[in-house]
Tab-separated table of C-alpha atoms in Angstrom:
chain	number	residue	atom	x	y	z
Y	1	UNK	CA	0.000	0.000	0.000
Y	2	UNK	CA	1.096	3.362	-1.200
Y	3	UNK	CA	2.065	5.863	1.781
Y	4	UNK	CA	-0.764	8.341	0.127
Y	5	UNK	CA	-3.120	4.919	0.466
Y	6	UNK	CA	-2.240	4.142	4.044
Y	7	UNK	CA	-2.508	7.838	5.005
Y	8	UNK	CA	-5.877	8.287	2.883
Y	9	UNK	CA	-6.973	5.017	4.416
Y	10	UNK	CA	-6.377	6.856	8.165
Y	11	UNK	CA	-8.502	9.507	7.527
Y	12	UNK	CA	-11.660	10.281	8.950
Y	13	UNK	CA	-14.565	9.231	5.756
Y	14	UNK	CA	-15.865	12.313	5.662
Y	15	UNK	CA	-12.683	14.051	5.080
Y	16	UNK	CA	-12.075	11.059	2.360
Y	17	UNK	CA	-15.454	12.015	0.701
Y	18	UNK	CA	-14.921	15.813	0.729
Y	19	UNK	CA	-11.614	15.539	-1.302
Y	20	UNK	CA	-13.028	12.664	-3.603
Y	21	UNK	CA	-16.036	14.347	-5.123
Y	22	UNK	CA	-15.458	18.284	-4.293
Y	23	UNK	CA	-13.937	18.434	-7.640
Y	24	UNK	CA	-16.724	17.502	-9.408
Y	25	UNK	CA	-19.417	19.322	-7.923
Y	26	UNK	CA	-19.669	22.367	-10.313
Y	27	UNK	CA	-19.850	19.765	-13.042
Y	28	UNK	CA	-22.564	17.720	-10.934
Y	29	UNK	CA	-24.474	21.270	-10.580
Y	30	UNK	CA	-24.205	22.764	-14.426
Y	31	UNK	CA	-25.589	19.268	-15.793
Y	32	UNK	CA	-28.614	18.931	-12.990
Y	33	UNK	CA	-29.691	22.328	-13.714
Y	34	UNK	CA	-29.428	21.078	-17.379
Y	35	UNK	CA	-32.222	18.128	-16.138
Y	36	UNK	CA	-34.147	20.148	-13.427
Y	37	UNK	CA	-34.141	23.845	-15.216
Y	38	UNK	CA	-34.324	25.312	-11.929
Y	39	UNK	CA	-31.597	26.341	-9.552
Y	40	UNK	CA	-33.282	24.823	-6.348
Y	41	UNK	CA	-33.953	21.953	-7.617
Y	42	UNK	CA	-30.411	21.279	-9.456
Y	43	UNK	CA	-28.992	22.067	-5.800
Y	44	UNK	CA	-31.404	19.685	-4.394
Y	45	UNK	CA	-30.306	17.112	-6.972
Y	46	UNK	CA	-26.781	17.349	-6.027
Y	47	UNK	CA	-27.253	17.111	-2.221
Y	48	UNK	CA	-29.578	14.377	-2.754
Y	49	UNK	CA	-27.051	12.683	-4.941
Y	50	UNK	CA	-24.155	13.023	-2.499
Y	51	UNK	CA	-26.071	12.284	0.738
Y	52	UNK	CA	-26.779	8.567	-0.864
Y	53	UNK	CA	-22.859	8.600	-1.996
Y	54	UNK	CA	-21.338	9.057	1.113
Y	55	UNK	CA	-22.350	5.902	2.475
Y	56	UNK	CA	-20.951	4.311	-1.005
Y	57	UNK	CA	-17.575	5.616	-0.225
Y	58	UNK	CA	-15.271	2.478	-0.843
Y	59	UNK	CA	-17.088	1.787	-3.725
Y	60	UNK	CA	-16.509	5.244	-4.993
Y	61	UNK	CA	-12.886	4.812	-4.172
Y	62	UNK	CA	-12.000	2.500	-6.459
Y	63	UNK	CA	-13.680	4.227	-9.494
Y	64	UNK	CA	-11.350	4.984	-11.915
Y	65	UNK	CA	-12.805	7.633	-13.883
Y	66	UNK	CA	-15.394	9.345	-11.415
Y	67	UNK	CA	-16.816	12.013	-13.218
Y	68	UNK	CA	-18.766	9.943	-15.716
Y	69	UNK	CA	-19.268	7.437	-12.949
Y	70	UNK	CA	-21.256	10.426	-10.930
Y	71	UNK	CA	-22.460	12.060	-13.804
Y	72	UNK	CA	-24.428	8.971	-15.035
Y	73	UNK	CA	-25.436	8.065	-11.188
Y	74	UNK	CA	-26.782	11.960	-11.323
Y	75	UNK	CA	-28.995	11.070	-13.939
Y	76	UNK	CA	-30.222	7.880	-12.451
Y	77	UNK	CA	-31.635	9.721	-9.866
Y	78	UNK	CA	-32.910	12.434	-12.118
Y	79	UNK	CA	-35.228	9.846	-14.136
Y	80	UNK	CA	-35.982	7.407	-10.744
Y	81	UNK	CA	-36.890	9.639	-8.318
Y	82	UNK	CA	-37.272	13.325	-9.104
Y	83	UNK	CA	-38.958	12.573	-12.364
Y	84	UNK	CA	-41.619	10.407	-10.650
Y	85	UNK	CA	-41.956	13.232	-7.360
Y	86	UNK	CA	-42.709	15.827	-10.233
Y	87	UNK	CA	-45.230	13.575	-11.935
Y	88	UNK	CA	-46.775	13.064	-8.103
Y	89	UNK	CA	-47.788	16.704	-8.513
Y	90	UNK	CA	-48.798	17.318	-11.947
Y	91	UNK	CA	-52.430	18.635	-12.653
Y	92	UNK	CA	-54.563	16.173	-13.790
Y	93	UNK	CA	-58.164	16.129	-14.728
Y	94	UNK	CA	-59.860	13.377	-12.847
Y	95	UNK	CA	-60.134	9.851	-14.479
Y	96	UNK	CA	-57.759	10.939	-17.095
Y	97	UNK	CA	-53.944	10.500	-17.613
Y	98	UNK	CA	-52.502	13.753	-18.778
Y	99	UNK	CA	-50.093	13.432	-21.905
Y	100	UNK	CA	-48.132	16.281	-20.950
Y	101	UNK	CA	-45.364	16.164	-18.329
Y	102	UNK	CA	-44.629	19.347	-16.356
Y	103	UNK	CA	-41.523	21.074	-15.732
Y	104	UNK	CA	-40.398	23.652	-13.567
Y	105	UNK	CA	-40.222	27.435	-14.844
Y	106	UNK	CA	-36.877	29.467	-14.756
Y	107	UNK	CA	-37.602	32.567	-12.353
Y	108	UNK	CA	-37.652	35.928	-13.419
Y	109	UNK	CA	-33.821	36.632	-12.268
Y	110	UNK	CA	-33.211	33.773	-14.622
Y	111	UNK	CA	-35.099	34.797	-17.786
Y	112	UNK	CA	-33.646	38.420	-17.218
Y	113	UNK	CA	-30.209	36.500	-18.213
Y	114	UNK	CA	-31.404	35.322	-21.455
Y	115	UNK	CA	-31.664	36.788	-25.089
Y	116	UNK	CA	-34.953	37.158	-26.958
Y	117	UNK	CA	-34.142	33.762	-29.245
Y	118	UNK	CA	-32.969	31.780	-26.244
Y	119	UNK	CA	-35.950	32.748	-24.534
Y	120	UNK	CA	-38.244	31.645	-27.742
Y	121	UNK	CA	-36.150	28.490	-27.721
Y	122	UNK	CA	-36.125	27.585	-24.464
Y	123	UNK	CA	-39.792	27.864	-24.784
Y	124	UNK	CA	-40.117	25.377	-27.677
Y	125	UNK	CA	-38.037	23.039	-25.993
Y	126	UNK	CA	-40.532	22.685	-23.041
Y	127	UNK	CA	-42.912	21.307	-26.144
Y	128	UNK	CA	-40.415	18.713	-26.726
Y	129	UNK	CA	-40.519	15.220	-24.929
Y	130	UNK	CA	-38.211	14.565	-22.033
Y	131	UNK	CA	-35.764	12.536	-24.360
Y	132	UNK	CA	-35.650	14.951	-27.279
Y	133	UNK	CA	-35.326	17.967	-24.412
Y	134	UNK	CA	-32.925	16.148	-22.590
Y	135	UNK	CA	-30.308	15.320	-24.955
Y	136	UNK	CA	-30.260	18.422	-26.616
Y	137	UNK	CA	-29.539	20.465	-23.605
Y	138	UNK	CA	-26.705	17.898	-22.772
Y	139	UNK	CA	-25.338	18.171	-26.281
Y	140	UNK	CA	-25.674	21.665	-27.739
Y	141	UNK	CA	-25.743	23.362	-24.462
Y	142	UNK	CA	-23.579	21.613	-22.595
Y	143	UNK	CA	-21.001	20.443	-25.206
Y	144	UNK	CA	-21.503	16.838	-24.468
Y	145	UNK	CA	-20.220	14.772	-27.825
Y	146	UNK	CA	-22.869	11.416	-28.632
Y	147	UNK	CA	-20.612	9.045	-27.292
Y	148	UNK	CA	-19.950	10.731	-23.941
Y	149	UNK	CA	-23.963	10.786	-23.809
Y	150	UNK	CA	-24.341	7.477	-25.194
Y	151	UNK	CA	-22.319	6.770	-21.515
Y	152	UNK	CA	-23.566	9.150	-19.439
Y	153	UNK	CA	-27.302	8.084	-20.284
Y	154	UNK	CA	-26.783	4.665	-21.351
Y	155	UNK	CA	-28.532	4.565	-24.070
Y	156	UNK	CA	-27.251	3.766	-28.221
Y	157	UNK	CA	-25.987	6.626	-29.996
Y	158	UNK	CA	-28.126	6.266	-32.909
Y	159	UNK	CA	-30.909	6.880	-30.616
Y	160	UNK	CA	-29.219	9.765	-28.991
Y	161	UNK	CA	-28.287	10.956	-32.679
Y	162	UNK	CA	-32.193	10.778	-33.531
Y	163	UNK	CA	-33.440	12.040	-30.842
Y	164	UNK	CA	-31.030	15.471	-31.356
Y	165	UNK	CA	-31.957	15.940	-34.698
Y	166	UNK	CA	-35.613	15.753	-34.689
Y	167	UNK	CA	-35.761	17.521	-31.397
Y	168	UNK	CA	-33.591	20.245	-33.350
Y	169	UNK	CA	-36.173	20.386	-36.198
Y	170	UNK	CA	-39.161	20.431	-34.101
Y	171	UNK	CA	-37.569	23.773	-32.243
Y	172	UNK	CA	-36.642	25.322	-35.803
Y	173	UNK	CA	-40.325	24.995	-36.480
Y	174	UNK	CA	-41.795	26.380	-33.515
Y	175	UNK	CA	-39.475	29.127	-33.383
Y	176	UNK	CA	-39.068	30.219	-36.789
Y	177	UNK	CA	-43.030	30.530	-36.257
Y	178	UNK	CA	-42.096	32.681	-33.673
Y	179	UNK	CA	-38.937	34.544	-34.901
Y	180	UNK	CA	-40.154	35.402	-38.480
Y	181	UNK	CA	-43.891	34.527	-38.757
Y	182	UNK	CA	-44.669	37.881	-39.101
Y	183	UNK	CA	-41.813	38.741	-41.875
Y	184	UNK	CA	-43.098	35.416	-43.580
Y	185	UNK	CA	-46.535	36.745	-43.340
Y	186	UNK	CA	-45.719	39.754	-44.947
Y	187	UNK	CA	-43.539	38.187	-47.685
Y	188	UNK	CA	-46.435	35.852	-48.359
Y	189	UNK	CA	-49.161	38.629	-48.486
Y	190	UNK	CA	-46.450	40.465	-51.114
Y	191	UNK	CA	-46.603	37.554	-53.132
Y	192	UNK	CA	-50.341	37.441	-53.256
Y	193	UNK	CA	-50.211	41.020	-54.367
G	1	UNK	CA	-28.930	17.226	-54.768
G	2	UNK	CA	-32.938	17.374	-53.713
G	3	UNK	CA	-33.748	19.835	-50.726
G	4	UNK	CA	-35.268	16.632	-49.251
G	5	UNK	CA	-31.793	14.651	-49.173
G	6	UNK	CA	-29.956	18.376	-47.748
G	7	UNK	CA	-32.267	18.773	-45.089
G	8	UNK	CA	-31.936	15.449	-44.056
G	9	UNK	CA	-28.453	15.951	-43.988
G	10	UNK	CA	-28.356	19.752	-42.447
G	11	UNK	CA	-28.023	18.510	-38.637
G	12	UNK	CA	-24.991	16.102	-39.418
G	13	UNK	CA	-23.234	19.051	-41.230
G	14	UNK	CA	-23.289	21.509	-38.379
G	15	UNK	CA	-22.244	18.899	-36.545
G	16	UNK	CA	-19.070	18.227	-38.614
G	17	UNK	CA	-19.966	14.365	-39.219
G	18	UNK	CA	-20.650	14.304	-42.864
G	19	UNK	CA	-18.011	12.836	-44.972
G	20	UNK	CA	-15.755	15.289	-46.964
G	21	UNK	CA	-18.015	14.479	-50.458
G	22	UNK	CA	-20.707	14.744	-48.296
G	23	UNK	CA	-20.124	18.207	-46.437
G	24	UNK	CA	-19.266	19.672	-49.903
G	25	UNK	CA	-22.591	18.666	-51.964
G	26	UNK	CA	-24.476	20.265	-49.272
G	27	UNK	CA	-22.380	22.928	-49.265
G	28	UNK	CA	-23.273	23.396	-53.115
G	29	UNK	CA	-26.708	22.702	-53.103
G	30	UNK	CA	-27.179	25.417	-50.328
G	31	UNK	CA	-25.595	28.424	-52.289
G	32	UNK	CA	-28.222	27.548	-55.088
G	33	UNK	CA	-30.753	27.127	-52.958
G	34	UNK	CA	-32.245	29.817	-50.335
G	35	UNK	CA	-34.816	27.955	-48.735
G	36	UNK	CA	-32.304	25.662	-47.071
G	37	UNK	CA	-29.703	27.681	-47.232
G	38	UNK	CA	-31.916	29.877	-44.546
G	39	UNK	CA	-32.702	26.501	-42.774
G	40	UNK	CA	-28.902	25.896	-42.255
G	41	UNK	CA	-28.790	28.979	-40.749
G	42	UNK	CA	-31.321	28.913	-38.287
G	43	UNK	CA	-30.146	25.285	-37.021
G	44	UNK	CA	-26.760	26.595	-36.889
G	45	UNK	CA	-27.966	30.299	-35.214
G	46	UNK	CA	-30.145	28.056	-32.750
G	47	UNK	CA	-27.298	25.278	-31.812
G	48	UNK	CA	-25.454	28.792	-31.059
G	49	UNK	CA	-27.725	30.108	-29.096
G	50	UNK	CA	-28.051	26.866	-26.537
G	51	UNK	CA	-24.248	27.187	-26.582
G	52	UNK	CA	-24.229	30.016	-25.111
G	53	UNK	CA	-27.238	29.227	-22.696
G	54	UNK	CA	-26.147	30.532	-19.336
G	55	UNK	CA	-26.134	28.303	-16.541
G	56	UNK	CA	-27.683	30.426	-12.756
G	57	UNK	CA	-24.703	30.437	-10.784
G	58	UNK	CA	-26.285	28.252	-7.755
G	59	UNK	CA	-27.619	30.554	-4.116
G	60	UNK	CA	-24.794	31.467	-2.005
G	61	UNK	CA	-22.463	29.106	-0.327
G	62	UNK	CA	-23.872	25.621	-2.340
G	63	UNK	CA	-20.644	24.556	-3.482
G	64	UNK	CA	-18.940	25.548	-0.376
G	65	UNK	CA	-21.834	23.741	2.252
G	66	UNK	CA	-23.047	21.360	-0.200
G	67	UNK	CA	-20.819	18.146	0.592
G	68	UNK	CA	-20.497	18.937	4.166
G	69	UNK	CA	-24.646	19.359	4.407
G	70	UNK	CA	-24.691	16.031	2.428
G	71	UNK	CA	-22.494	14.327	4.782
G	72	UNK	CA	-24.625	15.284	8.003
G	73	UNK	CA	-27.863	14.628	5.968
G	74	UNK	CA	-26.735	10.981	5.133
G	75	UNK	CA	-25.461	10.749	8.800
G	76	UNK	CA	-28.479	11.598	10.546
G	77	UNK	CA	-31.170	9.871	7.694
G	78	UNK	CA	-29.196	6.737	7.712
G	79	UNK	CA	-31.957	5.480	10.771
G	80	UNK	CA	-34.261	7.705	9.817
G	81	UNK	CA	-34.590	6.170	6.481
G	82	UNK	CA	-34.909	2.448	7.950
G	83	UNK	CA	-37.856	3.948	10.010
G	84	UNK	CA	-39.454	5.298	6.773
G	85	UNK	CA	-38.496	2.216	4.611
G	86	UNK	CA	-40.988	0.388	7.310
G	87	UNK	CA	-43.685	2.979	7.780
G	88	UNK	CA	-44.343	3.121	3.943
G	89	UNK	CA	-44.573	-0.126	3.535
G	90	UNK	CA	-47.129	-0.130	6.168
G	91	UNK	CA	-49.022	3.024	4.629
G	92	UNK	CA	-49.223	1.121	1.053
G	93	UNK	CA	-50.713	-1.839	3.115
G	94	UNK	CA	-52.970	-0.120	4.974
G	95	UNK	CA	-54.632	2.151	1.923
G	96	UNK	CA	-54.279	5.799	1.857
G	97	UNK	CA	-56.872	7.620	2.859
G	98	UNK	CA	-57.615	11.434	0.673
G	99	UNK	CA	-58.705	14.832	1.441
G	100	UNK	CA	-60.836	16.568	-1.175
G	101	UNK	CA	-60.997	20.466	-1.377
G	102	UNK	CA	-62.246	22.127	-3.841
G	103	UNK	CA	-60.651	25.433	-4.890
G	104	UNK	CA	-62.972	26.978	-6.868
G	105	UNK	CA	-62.335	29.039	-10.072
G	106	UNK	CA	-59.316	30.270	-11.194
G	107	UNK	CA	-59.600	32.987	-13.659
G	108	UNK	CA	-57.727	35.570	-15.342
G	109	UNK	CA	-59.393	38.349	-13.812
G	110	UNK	CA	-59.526	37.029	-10.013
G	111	UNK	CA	-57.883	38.920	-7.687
G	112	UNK	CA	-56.043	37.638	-4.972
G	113	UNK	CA	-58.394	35.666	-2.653
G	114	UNK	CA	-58.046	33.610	0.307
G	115	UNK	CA	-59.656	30.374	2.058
G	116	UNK	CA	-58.839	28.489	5.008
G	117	UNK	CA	-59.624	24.874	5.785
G	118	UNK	CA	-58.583	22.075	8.219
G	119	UNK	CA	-57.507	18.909	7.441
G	120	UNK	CA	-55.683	16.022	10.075
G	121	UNK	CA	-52.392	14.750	9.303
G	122	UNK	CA	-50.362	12.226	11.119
G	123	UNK	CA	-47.165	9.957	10.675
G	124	UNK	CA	-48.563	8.367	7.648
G	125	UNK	CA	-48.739	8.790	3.885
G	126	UNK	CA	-51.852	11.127	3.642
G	127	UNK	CA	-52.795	12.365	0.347
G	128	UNK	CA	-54.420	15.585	0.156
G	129	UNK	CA	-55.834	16.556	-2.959
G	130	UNK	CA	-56.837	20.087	-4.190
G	131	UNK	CA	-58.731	20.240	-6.874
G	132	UNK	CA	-59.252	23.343	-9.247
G	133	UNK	CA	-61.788	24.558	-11.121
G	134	UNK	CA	-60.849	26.153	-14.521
G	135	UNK	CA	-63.429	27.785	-16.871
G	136	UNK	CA	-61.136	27.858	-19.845
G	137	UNK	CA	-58.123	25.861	-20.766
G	138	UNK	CA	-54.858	28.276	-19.207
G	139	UNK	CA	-51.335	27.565	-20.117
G	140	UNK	CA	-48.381	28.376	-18.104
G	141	UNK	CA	-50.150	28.613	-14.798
G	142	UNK	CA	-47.556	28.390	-11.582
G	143	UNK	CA	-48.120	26.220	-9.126
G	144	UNK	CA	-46.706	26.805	-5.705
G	145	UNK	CA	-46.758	24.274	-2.674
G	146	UNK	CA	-45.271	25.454	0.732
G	147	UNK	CA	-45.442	23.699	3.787
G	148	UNK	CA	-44.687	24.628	7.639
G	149	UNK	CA	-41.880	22.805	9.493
G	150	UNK	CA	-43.721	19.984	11.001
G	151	UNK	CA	-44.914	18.840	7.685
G	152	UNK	CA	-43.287	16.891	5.103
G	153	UNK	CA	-44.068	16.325	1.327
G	154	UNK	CA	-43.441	12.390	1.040
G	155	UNK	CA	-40.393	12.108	-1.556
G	156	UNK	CA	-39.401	15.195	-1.197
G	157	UNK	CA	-37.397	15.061	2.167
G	158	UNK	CA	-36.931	18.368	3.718
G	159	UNK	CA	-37.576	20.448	1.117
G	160	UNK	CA	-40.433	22.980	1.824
G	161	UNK	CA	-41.224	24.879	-1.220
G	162	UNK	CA	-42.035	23.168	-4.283
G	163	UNK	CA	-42.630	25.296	-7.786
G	164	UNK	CA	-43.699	23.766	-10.714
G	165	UNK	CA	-45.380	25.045	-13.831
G	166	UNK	CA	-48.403	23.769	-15.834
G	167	UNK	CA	-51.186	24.377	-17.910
G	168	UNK	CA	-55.319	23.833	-16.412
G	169	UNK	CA	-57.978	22.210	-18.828
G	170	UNK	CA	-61.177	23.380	-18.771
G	171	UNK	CA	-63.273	21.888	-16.242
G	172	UNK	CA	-61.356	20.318	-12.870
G	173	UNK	CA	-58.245	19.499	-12.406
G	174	UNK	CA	-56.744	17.773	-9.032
G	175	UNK	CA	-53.462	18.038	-7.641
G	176	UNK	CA	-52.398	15.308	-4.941
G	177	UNK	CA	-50.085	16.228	-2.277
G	178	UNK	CA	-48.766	13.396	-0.625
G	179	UNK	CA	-48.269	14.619	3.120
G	180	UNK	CA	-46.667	12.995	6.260
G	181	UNK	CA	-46.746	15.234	9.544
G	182	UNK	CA	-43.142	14.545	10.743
G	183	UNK	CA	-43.972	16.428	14.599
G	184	UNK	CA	-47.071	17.055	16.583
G	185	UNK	CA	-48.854	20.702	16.426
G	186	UNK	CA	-50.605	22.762	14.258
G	187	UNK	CA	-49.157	23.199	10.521
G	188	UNK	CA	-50.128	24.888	7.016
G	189	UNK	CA	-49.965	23.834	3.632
G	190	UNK	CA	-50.146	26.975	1.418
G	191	UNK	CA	-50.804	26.427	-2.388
G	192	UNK	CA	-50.658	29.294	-4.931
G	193	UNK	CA	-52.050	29.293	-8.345
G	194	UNK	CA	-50.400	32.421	-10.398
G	195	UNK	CA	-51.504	33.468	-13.488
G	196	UNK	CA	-49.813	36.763	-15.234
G	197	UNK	CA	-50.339	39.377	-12.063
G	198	UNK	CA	-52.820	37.513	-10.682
G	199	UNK	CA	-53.139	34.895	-7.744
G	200	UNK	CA	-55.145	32.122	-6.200
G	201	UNK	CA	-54.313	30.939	-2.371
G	202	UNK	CA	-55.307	28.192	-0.738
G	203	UNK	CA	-54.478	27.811	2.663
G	204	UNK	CA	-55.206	24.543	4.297
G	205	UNK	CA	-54.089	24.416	7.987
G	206	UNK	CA	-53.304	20.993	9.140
G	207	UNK	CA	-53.958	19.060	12.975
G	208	UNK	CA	-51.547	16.179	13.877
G	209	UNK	CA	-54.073	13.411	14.870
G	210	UNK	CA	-54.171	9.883	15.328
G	211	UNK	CA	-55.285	8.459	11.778
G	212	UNK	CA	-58.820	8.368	11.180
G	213	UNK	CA	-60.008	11.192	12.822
G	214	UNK	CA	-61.364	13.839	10.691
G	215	UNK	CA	-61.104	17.662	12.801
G	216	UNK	CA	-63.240	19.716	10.298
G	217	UNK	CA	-65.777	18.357	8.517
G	218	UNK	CA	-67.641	21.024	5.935
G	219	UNK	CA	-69.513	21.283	2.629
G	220	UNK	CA	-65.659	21.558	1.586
G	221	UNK	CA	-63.801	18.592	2.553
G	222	UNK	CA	-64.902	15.306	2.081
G	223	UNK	CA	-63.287	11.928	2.919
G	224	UNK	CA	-62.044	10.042	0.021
């Protein structure tokens, strides 16, 4: 055992746990607000996240490469838990499923920091499904490439690739409706002049 | 080159994954050809935009408090969450038992307006459900849960505020709060309906009682 091991080894675990994942916790915050949308619950991700780590400290030890490790474990918890608490308090009209799931809306402060198209976009994206949504945020938001996703979210990168593009499509729609319906309006009443 | 076989292509090129022969034939077809040479550009102008999305920096002191706060969470919860693991269990087993109110109409002109009921809580799983009465379909209503100290929303853990947005139907709509009083007393669950300027509060104040025993019974609340 490596003197660095043996000392590590002496230390108390929650010292062990603070060095092990502090590093990644902007990381582990950026891509939950990328799931969540919302600051509070991003940070309530995270906690949640390392609260049922810390117990998983050997195990987390011997990971190799953590931040992928945590990254995918993030998003395990994302779709098994606070994806079914937010569908525990969607509206629904009695005796009927609803087809739509809810997400949480930036605050004010937060729209404030946004241009007018990102705003429009943003807004077409909460149209999309939570796969489509999901994986674009990761991948032209984030800067995730398809492979690193394919890992993160398990899931086959042709999927992944599918997903992107026809989520992509389905926001150029909406929001060139948005952008330039009116200049497309006008162009098209020209026309019938 | 059709515009059907570029357009197909258009989300692999600004991704850089075509093939050389590939990239240039699109590349060609789109200086002949507005219509998708104005589509390129608006994937490409809206992949930029989510590039430069910002991310809220996180309330003050997360990343400095957020491991330690973890670390005395998962201490103290560790027999906590054996004790809920059981009770749960027990609730599922034993049925829950609901809380109907009715909140009445929510429309665009209301003004604020509030209404105060009583419901029992105890140790279990009780489901409360408000139910809301739209007279037109409303999108991007906000919904707003808070709850006092000695109550707890079941999944949630400690969390007391929970913000969500959604759209009514027409007609009614029900919301189900899963509750669990977590210490004896008198508590509140406040729910908030916003729409634009305007708002809708419900107040329901809660008793920590034995299971079973209703406090208030009115035209309002009924047993489910």
């Amino acid at each position: 055992m490596s003197i660095v091991k043996l000392f590590k080894s002496h230390n108390r675990p929650a010292d062990r746990f603070t060095q092990l994942v502090s590093p990644e916790i902007e990381v582990l915050y950026r891509f939950a607000y990328r799931l969540c949308q919302n600051t509070d619950d991003a940070e309530d991700l995270v906690q949640q996240l390392l609260t049922r780590l810390f117990h998983k400290l050997e195990e987390l030890e011997r990971i190799e490469s953590l931040r992928p490790w945590l990254m995918r474990s993030l998003y395990n918890l994302y779709v098994d838990s606070y994806r079914k608490q937010q569908s525990m308090l969607r509206v629904i009209s009695p005796g009927e499923m609803p087809d739509n799931v809810v997400s949480a809306e930036a605050t004010p402060h937060e729209r404030a920091e946004l241009t007018d198209r990102q705003q429009v976009i943003l807004a077409a994206m909460r149209q999309l499904n939570d796969d489509q949504r999901m994986v674009m945020m990761l991948h032209d938001a984030e800067g995730y490439t398809l492979p690193e996703l394919a890992d993160i979210l398990q899931t086959p990168i042709g999927t992944l690739k599918s997903r992107l593009h026809r989520g992509r499509n389905q926001v150029k729609e909406m929001t060139e409706k948005e952008l330039f319906g009116h200049q497309q309006r006008d162009i098209s009443e020209e026309e019938h002049i | 080159m059709t515009c059907e076989n570029t357009r197909a292509q258009l989300n692999d090129y600004i991704d850089g994954s075509l093939t050389a022969s590939q990239r240039q034939a699109v590349s060609q077809h789109c200086e002949s050809c507005k219509s998708c040479a104005d589509s390129l550009e608006m994937l490409r102008a809206q992949a930029g935009s989510l590039n430069t999305l910002p991310v809220p920096p996180p309330s003050p002191g997360f990343y400095q408090n957020v491991v330690a706060d973890a670390i005395t969470s998962a201490q103290q919860d560790l027999p906590k969450q054996r004790l809920q693991g059981s009770f749960l269990g027990f609730a599922a087993a034993a049925m829950i038992s609901a809380l109907v109110v009715w909140l009445g109409f929510i429309m665009p002109s209301q003004t604020d307006d509030s209404e105060r009921y009583v419901v029992t809580v105890d140790n279990e799983v009780r489901t409360i459900k408000v139910a809301i009465e739209s007279e037109q379909t409303l999108d991007s209503v906000s919904m707003h849960v808070e709850l006092s100290d000695n109550l707890e929303l079941s999944g949630f853990g400690s969390k007391k505020t929970v913000n969500w947005s959604t759209s009514l139907r027409q007609g009614v709509n029900v919301i189900s709060l899963p509750i669990v009083g977590i210490a004896e007393g008198r508590g509140d669950i406040t729910t908030r309906v916003r729409l634009g300027g305007k708002e809708k509060v419900m107040r329901i104040e809660t008793e920590y009682r034995q299971p079973g025993n209703v406090l208030y019974q009115g035209s309002r609340i009924m047993q489910g």
